[in-house]
Amino acid sequence: DAPQQSVTTVPSTVSAEVDLLGFGDDLSAMSVPTPAPVGPASLQSLSLKSGVILNGEDYQNKWSSVPDAEAVIIPALAMSTGPTSTDGVEEPLKAFNVFTMASGELSTEFKFFLYGQEEDAYGGGFFLIQAVVSKAPFDLSLTIKPNGGDTNPTKRKEKIDQLVELIKSALGEYFP
């Protein structure tokens, strides 16, 4: 079971375009509405399985089966510092059952294709994540697509908010 996290409000929006494999996405140009706070009753609604393996083909099939309109975009979370390699992100996330399908480093950013799967008792759905760590200044942008699991939009949003907080907690050394 993933440790319980305190839940705070996380800016999010939905994008009509999601560029999974391209490195030219401009997530910073998107408008960001402020969501309603997540209530304390939802604190235990996200629990991720350990040891989940998803290959590239399965990841891509799951990603493309979710309409782009259902993707949640979390742009430019400010970081005080950043990783020196992809391992600096992958290893801490793995400890929280968020796994890496693929990753790479470019001159201006690190890019990650991540995933986690809920415990069956919590819905068993996948969360597919495209994460970009910009190097100057350091920030983290996330595109998250839920696949399967809980179809209740409110519960799904709460789980995604909790996933974002889990990611920030796992990468806590990089956040102010």
JSON list of C-alpha atoms in Angstrom, two decimals:
[
{"chain": "A", "resi": 1, "resn": "ASP", "atom": "CA", "xyz": [0.00, 0.00, 0.00]},
{"chain": "A", "resi": 2, "resn": "ALA", "atom": "CA", "xyz": [1.20, 3.49, -0.81]},
{"chain": "A", "resi": 3, "resn": "PRO", "atom": "CA", "xyz": [1.69, 5.71, 2.23]},
{"chain": "A", "resi": 4, "resn": "GLN", "atom": "CA", "xyz": [-1.14, 8.17, 2.91]},
{"chain": "A", "resi": 5, "resn": "GLN", "atom": "CA", "xyz": [-0.38, 11.62, 1.59]},
{"chain": "A", "resi": 6, "resn": "SER", "atom": "CA", "xyz": [-1.84, 14.95, 2.60]},
{"chain": "A", "resi": 7, "resn": "VAL", "atom": "CA", "xyz": [-3.86, 16.23, -0.33]},
{"chain": "A", "resi": 8, "resn": "THR", "atom": "CA", "xyz": [-3.67, 19.80, -1.55]},
{"chain": "A", "resi": 9, "resn": "THR", "atom": "CA", "xyz": [-5.27, 21.58, -4.47]},
{"chain": "A", "resi": 10, "resn": "VAL", "atom": "CA", "xyz": [-3.40, 20.97, -7.72]},
{"chain": "A", "resi": 11, "resn": "PRO", "atom": "CA", "xyz": [-4.03, 23.10, -10.83]},
{"chain": "A", "resi": 12, "resn": "SER", "atom": "CA", "xyz": [-5.25, 20.99, -13.70]},
{"chain": "A", "resi": 13, "resn": "THR", "atom": "CA", "xyz": [-6.92, 21.36, -17.07]},
{"chain": "A", "resi": 14, "resn": "VAL", "atom": "CA", "xyz": [-7.93, 19.17, -19.97]},
{"chain": "A", "resi": 15, "resn": "SER", "atom": "CA", "xyz": [-6.15, 19.37, -23.30]},
{"chain": "A", "resi": 16, "resn": "ALA", "atom": "CA", "xyz": [-7.64, 18.68, -26.70]},
{"chain": "A", "resi": 17, "resn": "GLU", "atom": "CA", "xyz": [-4.16, 17.79, -28.00]},
{"chain": "A", "resi": 18, "resn": "VAL", "atom": "CA", "xyz": [-1.70, 15.46, -26.33]},
{"chain": "A", "resi": 19, "resn": "ASP", "atom": "CA", "xyz": [1.59, 14.72, -28.07]},
{"chain": "A", "resi": 20, "resn": "LEU", "atom": "CA", "xyz": [2.70, 11.42, -26.55]},
{"chain": "A", "resi": 21, "resn": "LEU", "atom": "CA", "xyz": [6.01, 10.84, -28.31]},
{"chain": "A", "resi": 22, "resn": "GLY", "atom": "CA", "xyz": [6.84, 14.30, -29.70]},
{"chain": "A", "resi": 23, "resn": "PHE", "atom": "CA", "xyz": [9.29, 16.46, -27.85]},
{"chain": "A", "resi": 24, "resn": "GLY", "atom": "CA", "xyz": [7.77, 19.72, -29.12]},
{"chain": "A", "resi": 25, "resn": "ASP", "atom": "CA", "xyz": [4.74, 20.02, -26.84]},
{"chain": "A", "resi": 26, "resn": "ASP", "atom": "CA", "xyz": [4.20, 23.44, -25.29]},
{"chain": "A", "resi": 27, "resn": "LEU", "atom": "CA", "xyz": [2.36, 22.75, -22.05]},
{"chain": "A", "resi": 28, "resn": "SER", "atom": "CA", "xyz": [3.25, 26.19, -20.63]},
{"chain": "A", "resi": 29, "resn": "ALA", "atom": "CA", "xyz": [0.87, 27.99, -23.02]},
{"chain": "A", "resi": 30, "resn": "MET", "atom": "CA", "xyz": [-2.24, 26.39, -21.54]},
{"chain": "A", "resi": 31, "resn": "SER", "atom": "CA", "xyz": [-4.74, 28.10, -19.25]},
{"chain": "A", "resi": 32, "resn": "VAL", "atom": "CA", "xyz": [-5.07, 26.58, -15.79]},
{"chain": "A", "resi": 33, "resn": "PRO", "atom": "CA", "xyz": [-8.35, 26.76, -13.83]},
{"chain": "A", "resi": 34, "resn": "THR", "atom": "CA", "xyz": [-8.30, 26.30, -10.07]},
{"chain": "A", "resi": 35, "resn": "PRO", "atom": "CA", "xyz": [-10.06, 23.06, -9.06]},
{"chain": "A", "resi": 36, "resn": "ALA", "atom": "CA", "xyz": [-12.16, 22.60, -5.96]},
{"chain": "A", "resi": 37, "resn": "PRO", "atom": "CA", "xyz": [-10.22, 21.32, -2.92]},
{"chain": "A", "resi": 38, "resn": "VAL", "atom": "CA", "xyz": [-10.19, 17.58, -2.34]},
{"chain": "A", "resi": 39, "resn": "GLY", "atom": "CA", "xyz": [-12.03, 16.57, 0.81]},
{"chain": "A", "resi": 40, "resn": "PRO", "atom": "CA", "xyz": [-10.45, 14.46, 3.57]},
{"chain": "A", "resi": 41, "resn": "ALA", "atom": "CA", "xyz": [-12.89, 11.59, 2.90]},
{"chain": "A", "resi": 42, "resn": "SER", "atom": "CA", "xyz": [-10.95, 10.81, -0.27]},
{"chain": "A", "resi": 43, "resn": "LEU", "atom": "CA", "xyz": [-7.53, 10.32, 1.33]},
{"chain": "A", "resi": 44, "resn": "GLN", "atom": "CA", "xyz": [-7.57, 6.52, 1.01]},
{"chain": "A", "resi": 45, "resn": "SER", "atom": "CA", "xyz": [-9.00, 6.26, -2.51]},
{"chain": "A", "resi": 46, "resn": "LEU", "atom": "CA", "xyz": [-5.63, 5.70, -4.26]},
{"chain": "A", "resi": 47, "resn": "SER", "atom": "CA", "xyz": [-3.49, 2.64, -3.67]},
{"chain": "A", "resi": 48, "resn": "LEU", "atom": "CA", "xyz": [-1.04, 1.47, -6.36]},
{"chain": "A", "resi": 49, "resn": "LYS", "atom": "CA", "xyz": [0.10, -2.12, -6.99]},
{"chain": "A", "resi": 50, "resn": "SER", "atom": "CA", "xyz": [3.75, -3.09, -6.71]},
{"chain": "A", "resi": 51, "resn": "GLY", "atom": "CA", "xyz": [5.61, -4.96, -9.44]},
{"chain": "A", "resi": 52, "resn": "VAL", "atom": "CA", "xyz": [3.39, -3.94, -12.37]},
{"chain": "A", "resi": 53, "resn": "ILE", "atom": "CA", "xyz": [5.02, -4.40, -15.79]},
{"chain": "A", "resi": 54, "resn": "LEU", "atom": "CA", "xyz": [3.69, -2.70, -18.92]},
{"chain": "A", "resi": 55, "resn": "ASN", "atom": "CA", "xyz": [5.56, -2.95, -22.23]},
{"chain": "A", "resi": 56, "resn": "GLY", "atom": "CA", "xyz": [5.70, -0.21, -24.86]},
{"chain": "A", "resi": 57, "resn": "GLU", "atom": "CA", "xyz": [3.01, -1.68, -27.09]},
{"chain": "A", "resi": 58, "resn": "ASP", "atom": "CA", "xyz": [0.55, -2.15, -24.20]},
{"chain": "A", "resi": 59, "resn": "TYR", "atom": "CA", "xyz": [1.33, 1.35, -22.91]},
{"chain": "A", "resi": 60, "resn": "GLN", "atom": "CA", "xyz": [0.71, 2.89, -26.33]},
{"chain": "A", "resi": 61, "resn": "ASN", "atom": "CA", "xyz": [-2.54, 0.90, -26.80]},
{"chain": "A", "resi": 62, "resn": "LYS", "atom": "CA", "xyz": [-3.83, 1.99, -23.39]},
{"chain": "A", "resi": 63, "resn": "TRP", "atom": "CA", "xyz": [-2.74, 5.60, -24.02]},
{"chain": "A", "resi": 64, "resn": "SER", "atom": "CA", "xyz": [-4.42, 5.81, -27.41]},
{"chain": "A", "resi": 65, "resn": "SER", "atom": "CA", "xyz": [-7.63, 4.20, -26.13]},
{"chain": "A", "resi": 66, "resn": "VAL", "atom": "CA", "xyz": [-8.23, 7.19, -23.80]},
{"chain": "A", "resi": 67, "resn": "PRO", "atom": "CA", "xyz": [-9.59, 10.24, -25.64]},
{"chain": "A", "resi": 68, "resn": "ASP", "atom": "CA", "xyz": [-7.23, 13.23, -25.49]},
{"chain": "A", "resi": 69, "resn": "ALA", "atom": "CA", "xyz": [-10.10, 15.24, -23.96]},
{"chain": "A", "resi": 70, "resn": "GLU", "atom": "CA", "xyz": [-9.84, 13.01, -20.86]},
{"chain": "A", "resi": 71, "resn": "ALA", "atom": "CA", "xyz": [-6.14, 13.77, -20.35]},
{"chain": "A", "resi": 72, "resn": "VAL", "atom": "CA", "xyz": [-5.31, 15.91, -17.32]},
{"chain": "A", "resi": 73, "resn": "ILE", "atom": "CA", "xyz": [-2.50, 18.42, -17.85]},
{"chain": "A", "resi": 74, "resn": "ILE", "atom": "CA", "xyz": [-0.48, 19.71, -14.89]},
{"chain": "A", "resi": 75, "resn": "PRO", "atom": "CA", "xyz": [1.86, 22.34, -16.36]},
{"chain": "A", "resi": 76, "resn": "ALA", "atom": "CA", "xyz": [5.11, 23.69, -14.91]},
{"chain": "A", "resi": 77, "resn": "LEU", "atom": "CA", "xyz": [5.23, 22.72, -11.23]},
{"chain": "A", "resi": 78, "resn": "ALA", "atom": "CA", "xyz": [8.19, 24.80, -10.01]},
{"chain": "A", "resi": 79, "resn": "MET", "atom": "CA", "xyz": [11.18, 22.81, -8.76]},
{"chain": "A", "resi": 80, "resn": "SER", "atom": "CA", "xyz": [14.01, 24.24, -6.65]},
{"chain": "A", "resi": 81, "resn": "THR", "atom": "CA", "xyz": [16.51, 21.89, -8.27]},
{"chain": "A", "resi": 82, "resn": "GLY", "atom": "CA", "xyz": [16.37, 18.94, -10.63]},
{"chain": "A", "resi": 83, "resn": "PRO", "atom": "CA", "xyz": [17.76, 15.51, -11.37]},
{"chain": "A", "resi": 84, "resn": "THR", "atom": "CA", "xyz": [21.14, 14.95, -13.01]},
{"chain": "A", "resi": 85, "resn": "SER", "atom": "CA", "xyz": [19.92, 11.79, -14.76]},
{"chain": "A", "resi": 86, "resn": "THR", "atom": "CA", "xyz": [16.69, 9.90, -15.44]},
{"chain": "A", "resi": 87, "resn": "ASP", "atom": "CA", "xyz": [17.49, 7.65, -12.44]},
{"chain": "A", "resi": 88, "resn": "GLY", "atom": "CA", "xyz": [16.97, 10.67, -10.18]},
{"chain": "A", "resi": 89, "resn": "VAL", "atom": "CA", "xyz": [13.28, 10.55, -11.09]},
{"chain": "A", "resi": 90, "resn": "GLU", "atom": "CA", "xyz": [12.71, 6.86, -11.85]},
{"chain": "A", "resi": 91, "resn": "GLU", "atom": "CA", "xyz": [14.09, 5.40, -8.62]},
{"chain": "A", "resi": 92, "resn": "PRO", "atom": "CA", "xyz": [12.11, 7.58, -6.17]},
{"chain": "A", "resi": 93, "resn": "LEU", "atom": "CA", "xyz": [8.89, 7.03, -8.15]},
{"chain": "A", "resi": 94, "resn": "LYS", "atom": "CA", "xyz": [9.42, 3.27, -8.27]},
{"chain": "A", "resi": 95, "resn": "ALA", "atom": "CA", "xyz": [9.46, 3.24, -4.45]},
{"chain": "A", "resi": 96, "resn": "PHE", "atom": "CA", "xyz": [5.87, 4.61, -4.65]},
{"chain": "A", "resi": 97, "resn": "ASN", "atom": "CA", "xyz": [4.80, 2.04, -7.32]},
{"chain": "A", "resi": 98, "resn": "VAL", "atom": "CA", "xyz": [4.98, 4.48, -10.24]},
{"chain": "A", "resi": 99, "resn": "PHE", "atom": "CA", "xyz": [7.00, 2.67, -12.90]},
{"chain": "A", "resi": 100, "resn": "THR", "atom": "CA", "xyz": [8.88, 3.73, -16.03]},
{"chain": "A", "resi": 101, "resn": "MET", "atom": "CA", "xyz": [8.04, 2.37, -19.46]},
{"chain": "A", "resi": 102, "resn": "ALA", "atom": "CA", "xyz": [10.61, 4.61, -21.22]},
{"chain": "A", "resi": 103, "resn": "SER", "atom": "CA", "xyz": [12.66, 7.73, -20.51]},
{"chain": "A", "resi": 104, "resn": "GLY", "atom": "CA", "xyz": [15.27, 9.91, -22.10]},
{"chain": "A", "resi": 105, "resn": "GLU", "atom": "CA", "xyz": [17.34, 13.04, -21.79]},
{"chain": "A", "resi": 106, "resn": "LEU", "atom": "CA", "xyz": [17.46, 15.91, -24.27]},
{"chain": "A", "resi": 107, "resn": "SER", "atom": "CA", "xyz": [19.54, 19.06, -24.00]},
{"chain": "A", "resi": 108, "resn": "THR", "atom": "CA", "xyz": [16.70, 21.05, -22.37]},
{"chain": "A", "resi": 109, "resn": "GLU", "atom": "CA", "xyz": [14.64, 18.38, -20.61]},
{"chain": "A", "resi": 110, "resn": "PHE", "atom": "CA", "xyz": [14.17, 14.87, -19.30]},
{"chain": "A", "resi": 111, "resn": "LYS", "atom": "CA", "xyz": [11.12, 13.01, -20.61]},
{"chain": "A", "resi": 112, "resn": "PHE", "atom": "CA", "xyz": [9.42, 10.05, -18.95]},
{"chain": "A", "resi": 113, "resn": "PHE", "atom": "CA", "xyz": [6.60, 7.68, -19.86]},
{"chain": "A", "resi": 114, "resn": "LEU", "atom": "CA", "xyz": [5.35, 6.39, -16.51]},
{"chain": "A", "resi": 115, "resn": "TYR", "atom": "CA", "xyz": [2.46, 4.32, -15.22]},
{"chain": "A", "resi": 116, "resn": "GLY", "atom": "CA", "xyz": [0.86, 2.97, -12.09]},
{"chain": "A", "resi": 117, "resn": "GLN", "atom": "CA", "xyz": [-1.99, 0.54, -11.55]},
{"chain": "A", "resi": 118, "resn": "GLU", "atom": "CA", "xyz": [-4.49, 0.73, -8.72]},
{"chain": "A", "resi": 119, "resn": "GLU", "atom": "CA", "xyz": [-5.01, -2.18, -6.40]},
{"chain": "A", "resi": 120, "resn": "ASP", "atom": "CA", "xyz": [-8.01, -4.21, -7.60]},
{"chain": "A", "resi": 121, "resn": "ALA", "atom": "CA", "xyz": [-9.98, -3.27, -4.48]},
{"chain": "A", "resi": 122, "resn": "TYR", "atom": "CA", "xyz": [-9.70, 0.40, -5.54]},
{"chain": "A", "resi": 123, "resn": "GLY", "atom": "CA", "xyz": [-10.71, -0.15, -9.17]},
{"chain": "A", "resi": 124, "resn": "GLY", "atom": "CA", "xyz": [-7.65, -1.75, -10.82]},
{"chain": "A", "resi": 125, "resn": "GLY", "atom": "CA", "xyz": [-7.28, 1.04, -13.38]},
{"chain": "A", "resi": 126, "resn": "PHE", "atom": "CA", "xyz": [-4.04, 2.32, -14.89]},
{"chain": "A", "resi": 127, "resn": "PHE", "atom": "CA", "xyz": [-2.70, 5.85, -14.74]},
{"chain": "A", "resi": 128, "resn": "LEU", "atom": "CA", "xyz": [-0.52, 6.60, -17.76]},
{"chain": "A", "resi": 129, "resn": "ILE", "atom": "CA", "xyz": [1.77, 9.57, -17.27]},
{"chain": "A", "resi": 130, "resn": "GLN", "atom": "CA", "xyz": [3.92, 11.62, -19.60]},
{"chain": "A", "resi": 131, "resn": "ALA", "atom": "CA", "xyz": [6.29, 13.64, -17.42]},
{"chain": "A", "resi": 132, "resn": "VAL", "atom": "CA", "xyz": [8.69, 16.34, -18.61]},
{"chain": "A", "resi": 133, "resn": "VAL", "atom": "CA", "xyz": [11.34, 17.86, -16.34]},
{"chain": "A", "resi": 134, "resn": "SER", "atom": "CA", "xyz": [12.59, 21.09, -17.91]},
{"chain": "A", "resi": 135, "resn": "LYS", "atom": "CA", "xyz": [16.18, 21.94, -17.03]},
{"chain": "A", "resi": 136, "resn": "ALA", "atom": "CA", "xyz": [16.19, 25.75, -17.11]},
{"chain": "A", "resi": 137, "resn": "PRO", "atom": "CA", "xyz": [14.39, 26.68, -15.00]},
{"chain": "A", "resi": 138, "resn": "PHE", "atom": "CA", "xyz": [13.64, 23.33, -13.40]},
{"chain": "A", "resi": 139, "resn": "ASP", "atom": "CA", "xyz": [9.95, 22.45, -13.51]},
{"chain": "A", "resi": 140, "resn": "LEU", "atom": "CA", "xyz": [7.78, 19.37, -13.86]},
{"chain": "A", "resi": 141, "resn": "SER", "atom": "CA", "xyz": [4.88, 19.08, -16.32]},
{"chain": "A", "resi": 142, "resn": "LEU", "atom": "CA", "xyz": [2.56, 16.08, -16.31]},
{"chain": "A", "resi": 143, "resn": "THR", "atom": "CA", "xyz": [0.00, 14.69, -18.73]},
{"chain": "A", "resi": 144, "resn": "ILE", "atom": "CA", "xyz": [-2.07, 11.96, -17.08]},
{"chain": "A", "resi": 145, "resn": "LYS", "atom": "CA", "xyz": [-4.56, 9.63, -18.75]},
{"chain": "A", "resi": 146, "resn": "PRO", "atom": "CA", "xyz": [-6.67, 7.30, -16.59]},
{"chain": "A", "resi": 147, "resn": "ASN", "atom": "CA", "xyz": [-7.38, 3.93, -18.25]},
{"chain": "A", "resi": 148, "resn": "GLY", "atom": "CA", "xyz": [-10.03, 1.66, -16.75]},
{"chain": "A", "resi": 149, "resn": "GLY", "atom": "CA", "xyz": [-10.84, 1.60, -13.07]},
{"chain": "A", "resi": 150, "resn": "ASP", "atom": "CA", "xyz": [-13.27, 4.00, -11.43]},
{"chain": "A", "resi": 151, "resn": "THR", "atom": "CA", "xyz": [-15.46, 5.80, -13.98]},
{"chain": "A", "resi": 152, "resn": "ASN", "atom": "CA", "xyz": [-16.97, 8.26, -11.48]},
{"chain": "A", "resi": 153, "resn": "PRO", "atom": "CA", "xyz": [-15.53, 11.62, -12.65]},
{"chain": "A", "resi": 154, "resn": "THR", "atom": "CA", "xyz": [-15.27, 13.04, -9.13]},
{"chain": "A", "resi": 155, "resn": "LYS", "atom": "CA", "xyz": [-13.46, 9.98, -7.72]},
{"chain": "A", "resi": 156, "resn": "ARG", "atom": "CA", "xyz": [-11.23, 9.79, -10.80]},
{"chain": "A", "resi": 157, "resn": "LYS", "atom": "CA", "xyz": [-10.23, 13.45, -10.38]},
{"chain": "A", "resi": 158, "resn": "GLU", "atom": "CA", "xyz": [-9.52, 12.89, -6.66]},
{"chain": "A", "resi": 159, "resn": "LYS", "atom": "CA", "xyz": [-7.30, 9.93, -7.54]},
{"chain": "A", "resi": 160, "resn": "ILE", "atom": "CA", "xyz": [-5.41, 11.95, -10.15]},
{"chain": "A", "resi": 161, "resn": "ASP", "atom": "CA", "xyz": [-4.94, 14.79, -7.65]},
{"chain": "A", "resi": 162, "resn": "GLN", "atom": "CA", "xyz": [-3.60, 12.24, -5.15]},
{"chain": "A", "resi": 163, "resn": "LEU", "atom": "CA", "xyz": [-1.32, 10.76, -7.81]},
{"chain": "A", "resi": 164, "resn": "VAL", "atom": "CA", "xyz": [0.15, 14.21, -8.49]},
{"chain": "A", "resi": 165, "resn": "GLU", "atom": "CA", "xyz": [0.76, 14.69, -4.76]},
{"chain": "A", "resi": 166, "resn": "LEU", "atom": "CA", "xyz": [2.33, 11.21, -4.56]},
{"chain": "A", "resi": 167, "resn": "ILE", "atom": "CA", "xyz": [4.68, 12.12, -7.45]},
{"chain": "A", "resi": 168, "resn": "LYS", "atom": "CA", "xyz": [5.62, 15.42, -5.78]},
{"chain": "A", "resi": 169, "resn": "SER", "atom": "CA", "xyz": [6.21, 13.61, -2.49]},
{"chain": "A", "resi": 170, "resn": "ALA", "atom": "CA", "xyz": [8.39, 10.95, -4.14]},
{"chain": "A", "resi": 171, "resn": "LEU", "atom": "CA", "xyz": [10.41, 13.70, -5.83]},
{"chain": "A", "resi": 172, "resn": "GLY", "atom": "CA", "xyz": [10.35, 15.90, -2.71]},
{"chain": "A", "resi": 173, "resn": "GLU", "atom": "CA", "xyz": [14.07, 16.65, -2.78]},
{"chain": "A", "resi": 174, "resn": "TYR", "atom": "CA", "xyz": [13.50, 18.68, -5.97]},
{"chain": "A", "resi": 175, "resn": "PHE", "atom": "CA", "xyz": [10.57, 20.77, -4.73]},
{"chain": "A", "resi": 176, "resn": "PRO", "atom": "CA", "xyz": [10.75, 23.94, -2.59]}
]
